[in-house]
Amino acid sequence: MRGDGMEATDRMTVLVTGGAGYIGSHAVLALRDAGRPAVVIDNLVTGFRWAVPEDVPFVEGNVADMDLVGRIIAEHDIGAIMHFAGSVVVPESVVDPLKYYRNNTAASRALIEAAVAGGVRHFIFSSTAATYGIPEAIPVTEDAPQRPINPYGMSKLMTEAMLADVAAAHPLNYCALRYFNVAGADPQGRSGQSTAGATHLIKIAAEAACGKRGHVAIFGTDYATPDGTGVRDYIHVSDLAEAHLRALDTLMAEPTRSHRLNCGYGRGFSVREVLDAVDRLTNRTIERRLEPRRAGDPDALVADNRAAIATLGWTPRRDDLDTIVRDALAWERGLK
Ligand code: UD1
């Protein structure tokens, strides 16, 4: 014990890749709020320098640059990595699969090699519900078959596979967090989804509510769901960031165990329900245009989150669609 109420391990410095991006920046804020040291590496292709607080060390660079990452690990005595950096647009992955195998799979391979060489003990990986493909049963448990239906999901699944093999061979444990639909923004207004040309429903609806788009398309009304539109499990980005801190503690507490855990609330909302919430909270009516199904969209995707809650001791605090939408709207209003 250090005598100041903090174990030495709490001071372990975390390298956050993609820390200037949407989810990564919220994780950096959560680490900083908890008084835990972090260093960010981000190539600023989709991230923003302003999203990282000035007092957090920042390196502009590529996670596939093993020399650079090796130097950061040595210089900052990095004990754990939270790996958010990557490409995330599913339709783009279908037309440009090699970009996804480069930015997600190959870059992760290099990063993991640098982590092993540098003696990093813990690795937290941003995986995705897209690794399940079209699930046979809802809610989806972690042992459901992983059969991605797009290169994005496959690029992430390949990284999960690498981590499993590496953890068996080297003194490193990992937690793959399989995100469902991440939305919302920091309740204190310090970060939010800022990428131009977003494809995510809540972001798009927030843009429409702020007059930045004329309408929202509803992709498919004939799904096998109660109102015919796609059902998803939306999770507040700050709850997800908190899950990463819990994952780090869990990995440190039992360094020989690794985990693969769903991150969602275990409850689904349809596209219409999401748009209804936006209308209700803004007292406006967004124009909805009914359009054909988008390729590769499953009817419903809802997490069984019991393992994450039990394993991580994670308590979701913003499990409420209106809260998610309200925070997304507040952020969108503040964006130029
Ligand atoms: C997808 C991935 C998810 C990944 C995320 C990252 C799958 C199954 N899921 O989420 O793992 O993390 O992308 O990019 O591949 N919708 C509309 N109109 C719109 C936009 C969306 O109706 O303008 C509908 C979609 O058809 C879907 C729902 O809204 O039913 C959510 O879509 P979106 O926000 O794009 O996320 P996913 O495709 O579910």
Coordinates of C-alpha atoms and ligand atoms in Angstrom, one line a residue:
M1 CA 0.0 0.0 0.0
R2 CA 1.2 3.5 -0.7
G3 CA -0.6 5.0 2.3
D4 CA -2.5 7.4 0.1
G5 CA -5.4 5.1 -0.5
M6 CA -4.2 4.2 -3.9
E7 CA -2.5 0.9 -4.9
A8 CA 0.6 1.2 -7.0
T9 CA -1.3 -0.5 -9.8
D10 CA -3.8 2.3 -10.0
R11 CA -0.9 4.5 -11.2
M12 CA -0.2 2.1 -14.1
T13 CA -0.1 4.3 -17.2
V14 CA -2.5 3.3 -19.9
L15 CA -1.8 3.9 -23.6
V16 CA -5.0 4.8 -25.3
T17 CA -5.0 4.3 -29.1
G18 CA -7.6 6.3 -30.9
G19 CA -7.9 8.5 -27.8
A20 CA -8.9 11.5 -30.0
G21 CA -11.8 9.6 -31.5
Y22 CA -15.4 9.3 -30.4
I23 CA -15.3 6.4 -27.9
G24 CA -11.5 6.7 -27.1
S25 CA -11.9 10.3 -26.0
H26 CA -14.6 9.4 -23.5
A27 CA -12.3 6.7 -22.1
V28 CA -9.5 9.2 -21.7
L29 CA -11.9 11.5 -19.8
A30 CA -13.0 8.6 -17.6
L31 CA -9.4 7.7 -16.8
R32 CA -8.5 11.3 -16.1
D33 CA -11.6 11.8 -13.9
A34 CA -10.5 8.7 -12.0
G35 CA -7.0 10.2 -11.6
R36 CA -5.4 7.4 -13.6
P37 CA -2.5 8.3 -15.9
A38 CA -3.0 7.9 -19.7
V39 CA -1.1 8.6 -22.9
V40 CA -2.9 9.0 -26.2
I41 CA -1.7 7.9 -29.7
D42 CA -3.9 8.9 -32.6
N43 CA -3.3 9.6 -36.2
L44 CA -6.0 12.3 -36.3
V45 CA -7.5 10.9 -39.5
T46 CA -11.0 10.7 -37.9
G47 CA -10.0 12.0 -34.4
F48 CA -9.6 15.5 -33.2
R49 CA -6.7 17.0 -31.2
W50 CA -9.1 19.1 -29.1
A51 CA -10.9 16.0 -27.9
V52 CA -7.9 15.1 -25.7
P53 CA -7.4 17.3 -22.6
E54 CA -4.2 19.4 -22.7
D55 CA -2.8 17.7 -19.6
V56 CA -2.9 14.2 -21.2
P57 CA 0.3 13.4 -23.2
F58 CA -0.5 13.1 -26.9
V59 CA 1.4 11.5 -29.7
E60 CA 0.3 12.0 -33.3
G61 CA 1.1 8.7 -35.1
N62 CA 0.1 5.3 -36.3
V63 CA -0.5 2.3 -34.0
A64 CA 1.1 0.2 -36.7
D65 CA 4.4 2.1 -36.3
M66 CA 6.1 -0.5 -34.0
D67 CA 9.2 1.7 -33.4
L68 CA 7.1 4.6 -32.3
V69 CA 4.8 2.5 -30.1
G70 CA 7.8 0.7 -28.6
R71 CA 9.3 4.1 -27.7
I72 CA 6.1 5.3 -26.0
I73 CA 5.8 2.1 -24.0
A74 CA 9.3 2.4 -22.7
E75 CA 9.2 6.1 -22.1
H76 CA 5.9 6.1 -20.2
D77 CA 6.3 2.7 -18.6
I78 CA 3.0 1.6 -20.1
G79 CA 1.3 -1.2 -18.3
A80 CA -1.9 -1.5 -20.2
I81 CA -3.3 -0.6 -23.6
M82 CA -6.8 0.4 -24.5
H83 CA -7.0 -0.1 -28.2
F84 CA -9.8 2.0 -29.9
A85 CA -8.0 3.1 -33.1
G86 CA -9.5 1.7 -36.2
S87 CA -12.0 2.1 -39.0
V88 CA -15.7 1.7 -38.2
V89 CA -18.0 2.2 -41.1
V90 CA -19.6 -1.1 -42.1
P91 CA -20.7 -0.2 -45.7
E92 CA -17.2 1.2 -46.4
S93 CA -15.7 -2.1 -45.2
V94 CA -17.7 -3.9 -47.9
V95 CA -16.3 -1.7 -50.8
D96 CA -12.8 -1.4 -49.3
P97 CA -12.1 -4.5 -47.3
L98 CA -8.4 -4.2 -47.4
K99 CA -8.6 -0.8 -45.6
Y100 CA -10.3 -2.7 -42.8
Y101 CA -7.8 -5.5 -42.7
R102 CA -5.0 -2.9 -42.7
N103 CA -6.4 -0.4 -40.2
N104 CA -8.0 -2.9 -37.9
T105 CA -6.4 -6.4 -38.3
A106 CA -2.9 -5.6 -39.4
A107 CA -2.5 -2.5 -37.3
S108 CA -3.7 -4.4 -34.3
R109 CA -1.2 -7.2 -35.0
A110 CA 1.7 -4.7 -35.0
L111 CA 0.4 -3.0 -31.8
I112 CA 0.1 -6.4 -30.0
E113 CA 3.6 -7.3 -31.1
A114 CA 4.9 -4.0 -29.7
A115 CA 2.9 -4.6 -26.5
V116 CA 4.4 -8.1 -26.0
A117 CA 8.0 -6.8 -26.8
G118 CA 7.5 -3.9 -24.4
G119 CA 6.2 -6.1 -21.6
V120 CA 2.7 -4.6 -21.5
R121 CA 0.6 -6.8 -19.3
H122 CA -3.0 -5.9 -20.1
F123 CA -4.9 -5.2 -23.3
I124 CA -8.4 -4.0 -23.7
F125 CA -9.8 -4.3 -27.2
S126 CA -12.7 -2.5 -28.9
S127 CA -14.6 -5.4 -30.5
T128 CA -18.1 -5.3 -31.8
A129 CA -21.5 -7.0 -32.0
A130 CA -20.8 -7.1 -35.7
T131 CA -18.6 -10.2 -35.0
Y132 CA -21.8 -12.1 -34.4
G133 CA -23.2 -11.5 -37.8
I134 CA -26.9 -12.4 -37.9
P135 CA -27.6 -13.9 -34.4
E136 CA -29.7 -17.0 -34.1
A137 CA -31.1 -15.9 -30.8
I138 CA -31.7 -12.6 -29.0
P139 CA -30.4 -11.5 -26.6
V140 CA -26.9 -12.5 -27.8
T141 CA -24.6 -14.3 -25.3
E142 CA -20.9 -14.2 -25.7
D143 CA -20.7 -17.9 -26.7
A144 CA -23.1 -17.4 -29.6
P145 CA -21.4 -18.3 -33.0
Q146 CA -19.3 -15.5 -34.4
R147 CA -20.0 -15.4 -38.1
P148 CA -19.5 -11.8 -39.3
I149 CA -21.3 -10.8 -42.4
N150 CA -19.1 -7.9 -43.4
P151 CA -15.3 -7.2 -43.5
Y152 CA -15.6 -4.8 -40.5
G153 CA -16.9 -7.5 -38.3
M154 CA -14.3 -10.0 -39.6
S155 CA -11.4 -7.6 -39.2
K156 CA -12.4 -7.3 -35.5
L157 CA -12.9 -11.0 -35.0
M158 CA -9.5 -11.7 -36.4
T159 CA -8.0 -9.4 -33.8
E160 CA -9.9 -11.2 -31.1
A161 CA -8.4 -14.5 -32.4
M162 CA -4.9 -13.0 -32.3
L163 CA -5.3 -11.8 -28.7
A164 CA -6.5 -15.3 -27.6
D165 CA -3.4 -16.9 -29.1
V166 CA -1.1 -14.2 -27.8
A167 CA -2.5 -14.4 -24.3
A168 CA -1.9 -18.2 -24.3
A169 CA 1.7 -17.7 -25.3
H170 CA 2.8 -14.5 -23.5
P171 CA 2.3 -12.9 -20.1
L172 CA -0.5 -10.6 -21.3
N173 CA -4.2 -10.9 -20.6
Y174 CA -6.9 -9.2 -22.5
C175 CA -10.5 -8.1 -22.5
A176 CA -12.4 -7.9 -25.8
L177 CA -15.4 -5.7 -25.2
R178 CA -18.0 -6.3 -27.9
Y179 CA -19.8 -3.0 -28.3
F180 CA -23.4 -2.9 -29.4
N181 CA -24.7 0.5 -30.6
V182 CA -22.7 3.3 -29.0
A183 CA -24.4 6.7 -28.8
G184 CA -24.7 9.8 -26.7
A185 CA -22.0 12.2 -25.5
D186 CA -20.2 13.2 -22.4
P187 CA -22.8 14.6 -20.0
Q188 CA -20.4 17.4 -19.1
G189 CA -20.2 18.3 -22.8
R190 CA -16.5 17.7 -23.1
S191 CA -16.7 15.3 -26.1
G192 CA -19.1 13.7 -28.4
Q193 CA -19.6 12.2 -31.9
S194 CA -18.0 14.8 -34.1
T195 CA -17.1 12.9 -37.3
A196 CA -18.5 14.4 -40.5
G197 CA -20.5 12.1 -42.7
A198 CA -21.7 9.9 -39.9
T199 CA -23.9 6.9 -40.7
H200 CA -25.2 6.1 -37.2
L201 CA -28.9 6.5 -36.5
I202 CA -28.8 8.6 -33.4
K203 CA -26.1 10.9 -34.8
I204 CA -28.0 11.4 -38.0
A205 CA -31.3 12.0 -36.1
A206 CA -29.5 14.6 -33.9
E207 CA -28.2 16.3 -37.0
A208 CA -31.7 16.4 -38.5
A209 CA -33.2 17.8 -35.2
C210 CA -30.6 20.6 -35.4
G211 CA -31.5 21.5 -39.0
K212 CA -28.3 20.1 -40.4
R213 CA -30.3 17.5 -42.6
G214 CA -33.7 17.7 -44.1
H215 CA -34.8 14.2 -43.2
V216 CA -33.9 10.8 -41.8
A217 CA -34.2 7.7 -43.8
I218 CA -35.7 4.6 -42.2
F219 CA -33.9 1.7 -43.8
G220 CA -36.5 -1.1 -44.0
T221 CA -40.0 -1.4 -42.5
D222 CA -40.5 -5.1 -43.0
Y223 CA -38.1 -6.6 -40.4
A224 CA -39.3 -9.3 -38.0
T225 CA -39.7 -6.7 -35.2
P226 CA -42.8 -5.3 -33.5
D227 CA -43.0 -2.2 -35.7
G228 CA -41.1 -3.6 -38.7
T229 CA -38.0 -1.4 -38.2
G230 CA -34.5 -2.5 -37.1
V231 CA -34.0 -3.0 -33.3
R232 CA -30.7 -2.2 -31.7
D233 CA -29.3 -2.0 -28.2
Y234 CA -28.0 1.6 -27.7
I235 CA -25.4 2.1 -25.0
H236 CA -24.4 5.5 -23.7
V237 CA -20.7 6.2 -24.5
S238 CA -19.9 7.2 -20.9
D239 CA -21.2 3.9 -19.5
L240 CA -19.1 2.2 -22.1
A241 CA -16.0 4.2 -21.1
E242 CA -16.7 3.2 -17.5
A243 CA -16.8 -0.5 -18.6
H244 CA -13.2 0.0 -19.9
L245 CA -12.0 1.2 -16.5
R246 CA -13.7 -1.8 -14.8
A247 CA -12.1 -4.1 -17.4
L248 CA -8.7 -2.7 -16.6
D249 CA -9.2 -3.4 -12.9
T250 CA -10.5 -6.9 -13.7
L251 CA -7.5 -7.7 -15.8
M252 CA -5.1 -6.4 -13.1
A253 CA -6.8 -8.3 -10.4
E254 CA -6.4 -11.7 -12.1
P255 CA -3.6 -11.4 -14.6
T256 CA -3.9 -14.9 -16.0
R257 CA -7.5 -14.6 -17.1
S258 CA -8.9 -13.0 -20.2
H259 CA -12.4 -12.0 -21.1
R260 CA -14.8 -11.5 -24.0
L261 CA -17.8 -9.4 -22.9
N262 CA -20.8 -7.8 -24.5
C263 CA -21.4 -4.1 -23.8
G264 CA -25.0 -3.2 -24.1
Y265 CA -28.0 -2.7 -21.9
G266 CA -29.9 -5.8 -22.8
R267 CA -32.8 -3.9 -24.2
G268 CA -33.6 -3.0 -27.8
F269 CA -35.3 0.0 -29.4
S270 CA -36.5 0.2 -33.0
V271 CA -35.6 3.0 -35.5
R272 CA -39.1 4.4 -35.0
E273 CA -38.7 4.4 -31.2
V274 CA -35.4 6.3 -31.5
L275 CA -36.9 8.9 -33.8
D276 CA -40.0 9.2 -31.6
A277 CA -37.6 10.0 -28.7
V278 CA -35.8 12.7 -30.7
D279 CA -39.1 14.2 -31.7
R280 CA -40.4 14.2 -28.1
L281 CA -37.3 15.7 -26.7
T282 CA -37.1 18.5 -29.3
N283 CA -40.8 19.2 -29.7
R284 CA -40.3 18.9 -33.4
T285 CA -41.1 16.3 -36.1
I286 CA -38.3 15.1 -38.1
E287 CA -39.3 14.1 -41.6
R288 CA -39.0 10.3 -42.0
R289 CA -38.5 8.8 -45.4
L290 CA -39.2 5.1 -45.8
E291 CA -36.4 3.5 -47.8
P292 CA -35.3 -0.1 -48.7
R293 CA -33.3 -2.2 -46.3
R294 CA -29.6 -1.5 -46.0
A295 CA -27.5 -4.5 -47.0
G296 CA -26.4 -6.6 -44.2
D297 CA -28.6 -5.2 -41.4
P298 CA -29.9 -7.8 -39.0
D299 CA -33.5 -7.5 -37.8
A300 CA -32.6 -7.2 -34.1
L301 CA -29.3 -7.0 -32.2
V302 CA -29.6 -7.0 -28.4
A303 CA -26.9 -7.9 -25.9
D304 CA -27.1 -10.3 -23.0
N305 CA -25.0 -8.2 -20.7
R306 CA -25.0 -10.3 -17.6
A307 CA -21.5 -11.5 -18.0
A308 CA -20.1 -8.0 -18.3
I309 CA -22.0 -6.9 -15.2
A310 CA -20.9 -9.9 -13.2
T311 CA -17.3 -10.1 -14.3
L312 CA -16.5 -6.4 -14.3
G313 CA -18.7 -5.2 -11.4
W314 CA -19.9 -2.7 -14.0
T315 CA -23.0 -0.7 -13.2
P316 CA -24.6 1.1 -16.2
R317 CA -25.8 4.5 -15.0
R318 CA -27.3 5.9 -18.1
D319 CA -29.5 3.0 -19.3
D320 CA -32.2 5.2 -20.7
L321 CA -32.9 6.1 -24.3
D322 CA -34.0 9.6 -23.5
T323 CA -30.7 10.3 -21.6
I324 CA -28.7 9.0 -24.6
V325 CA -30.6 11.1 -27.1
R326 CA -30.6 14.2 -24.8
D327 CA -26.8 14.1 -24.5
A328 CA -26.4 13.5 -28.3
L329 CA -28.6 16.5 -29.0
A330 CA -26.8 18.7 -26.6
W331 CA -23.5 17.8 -28.2
E332 CA -24.8 18.3 -31.7
R333 CA -26.2 21.7 -30.9
G334 CA -22.7 22.8 -29.8
L335 CA -21.0 21.6 -33.0
K336 CA -20.5 24.0 -35.8
Ligands
UD1_1 C1 -23.0 -1.1 -37.1 C2 -22.5 -2.4 -36.6 C3 -21.8 -2.2 -35.2 C4 -20.7 -1.2 -35.4 C5 -21.3 0.1 -36.0 C6 -20.1 0.9 -36.2 C7 -23.6 -4.3 -37.5 C8 -24.7 -5.3 -37.3 N1 -23.5 -3.4 -36.5 O1 -24.1 -0.8 -36.3 O2 -21.3 -3.3 -34.7 O3 -20.1 -0.9 -34.2 O4 -22.0 -0.2 -37.2 O5 -20.2 1.7 -37.4 O6 -22.9 -4.4 -38.4 N2 -30.8 3.3 -39.7 C9 -31.8 3.9 -40.3 N3 -31.5 5.1 -40.9 C10 -30.3 5.7 -40.9 C11 -29.2 5.0 -40.2 C12 -29.5 3.8 -39.6 O7 -32.9 3.4 -40.4 O8 -30.1 6.7 -41.4 C13 -31.1 2.0 -39.0 C14 -30.3 0.8 -39.4 O9 -30.9 0.2 -40.5 C15 -30.3 0.0 -38.1 C16 -30.3 1.0 -37.0 O10 -30.8 2.2 -37.6 O11 -31.5 -0.8 -38.0 C17 -28.9 1.3 -36.4 O12 -28.0 1.6 -37.5 P1 -26.5 2.2 -37.3 O13 -26.7 3.3 -36.3 O14 -26.0 2.5 -38.6 O15 -25.7 1.1 -36.5 P2 -25.6 -0.5 -36.9 O16 -25.6 -0.7 -38.4 O17 -26.6 -1.2 -36.1

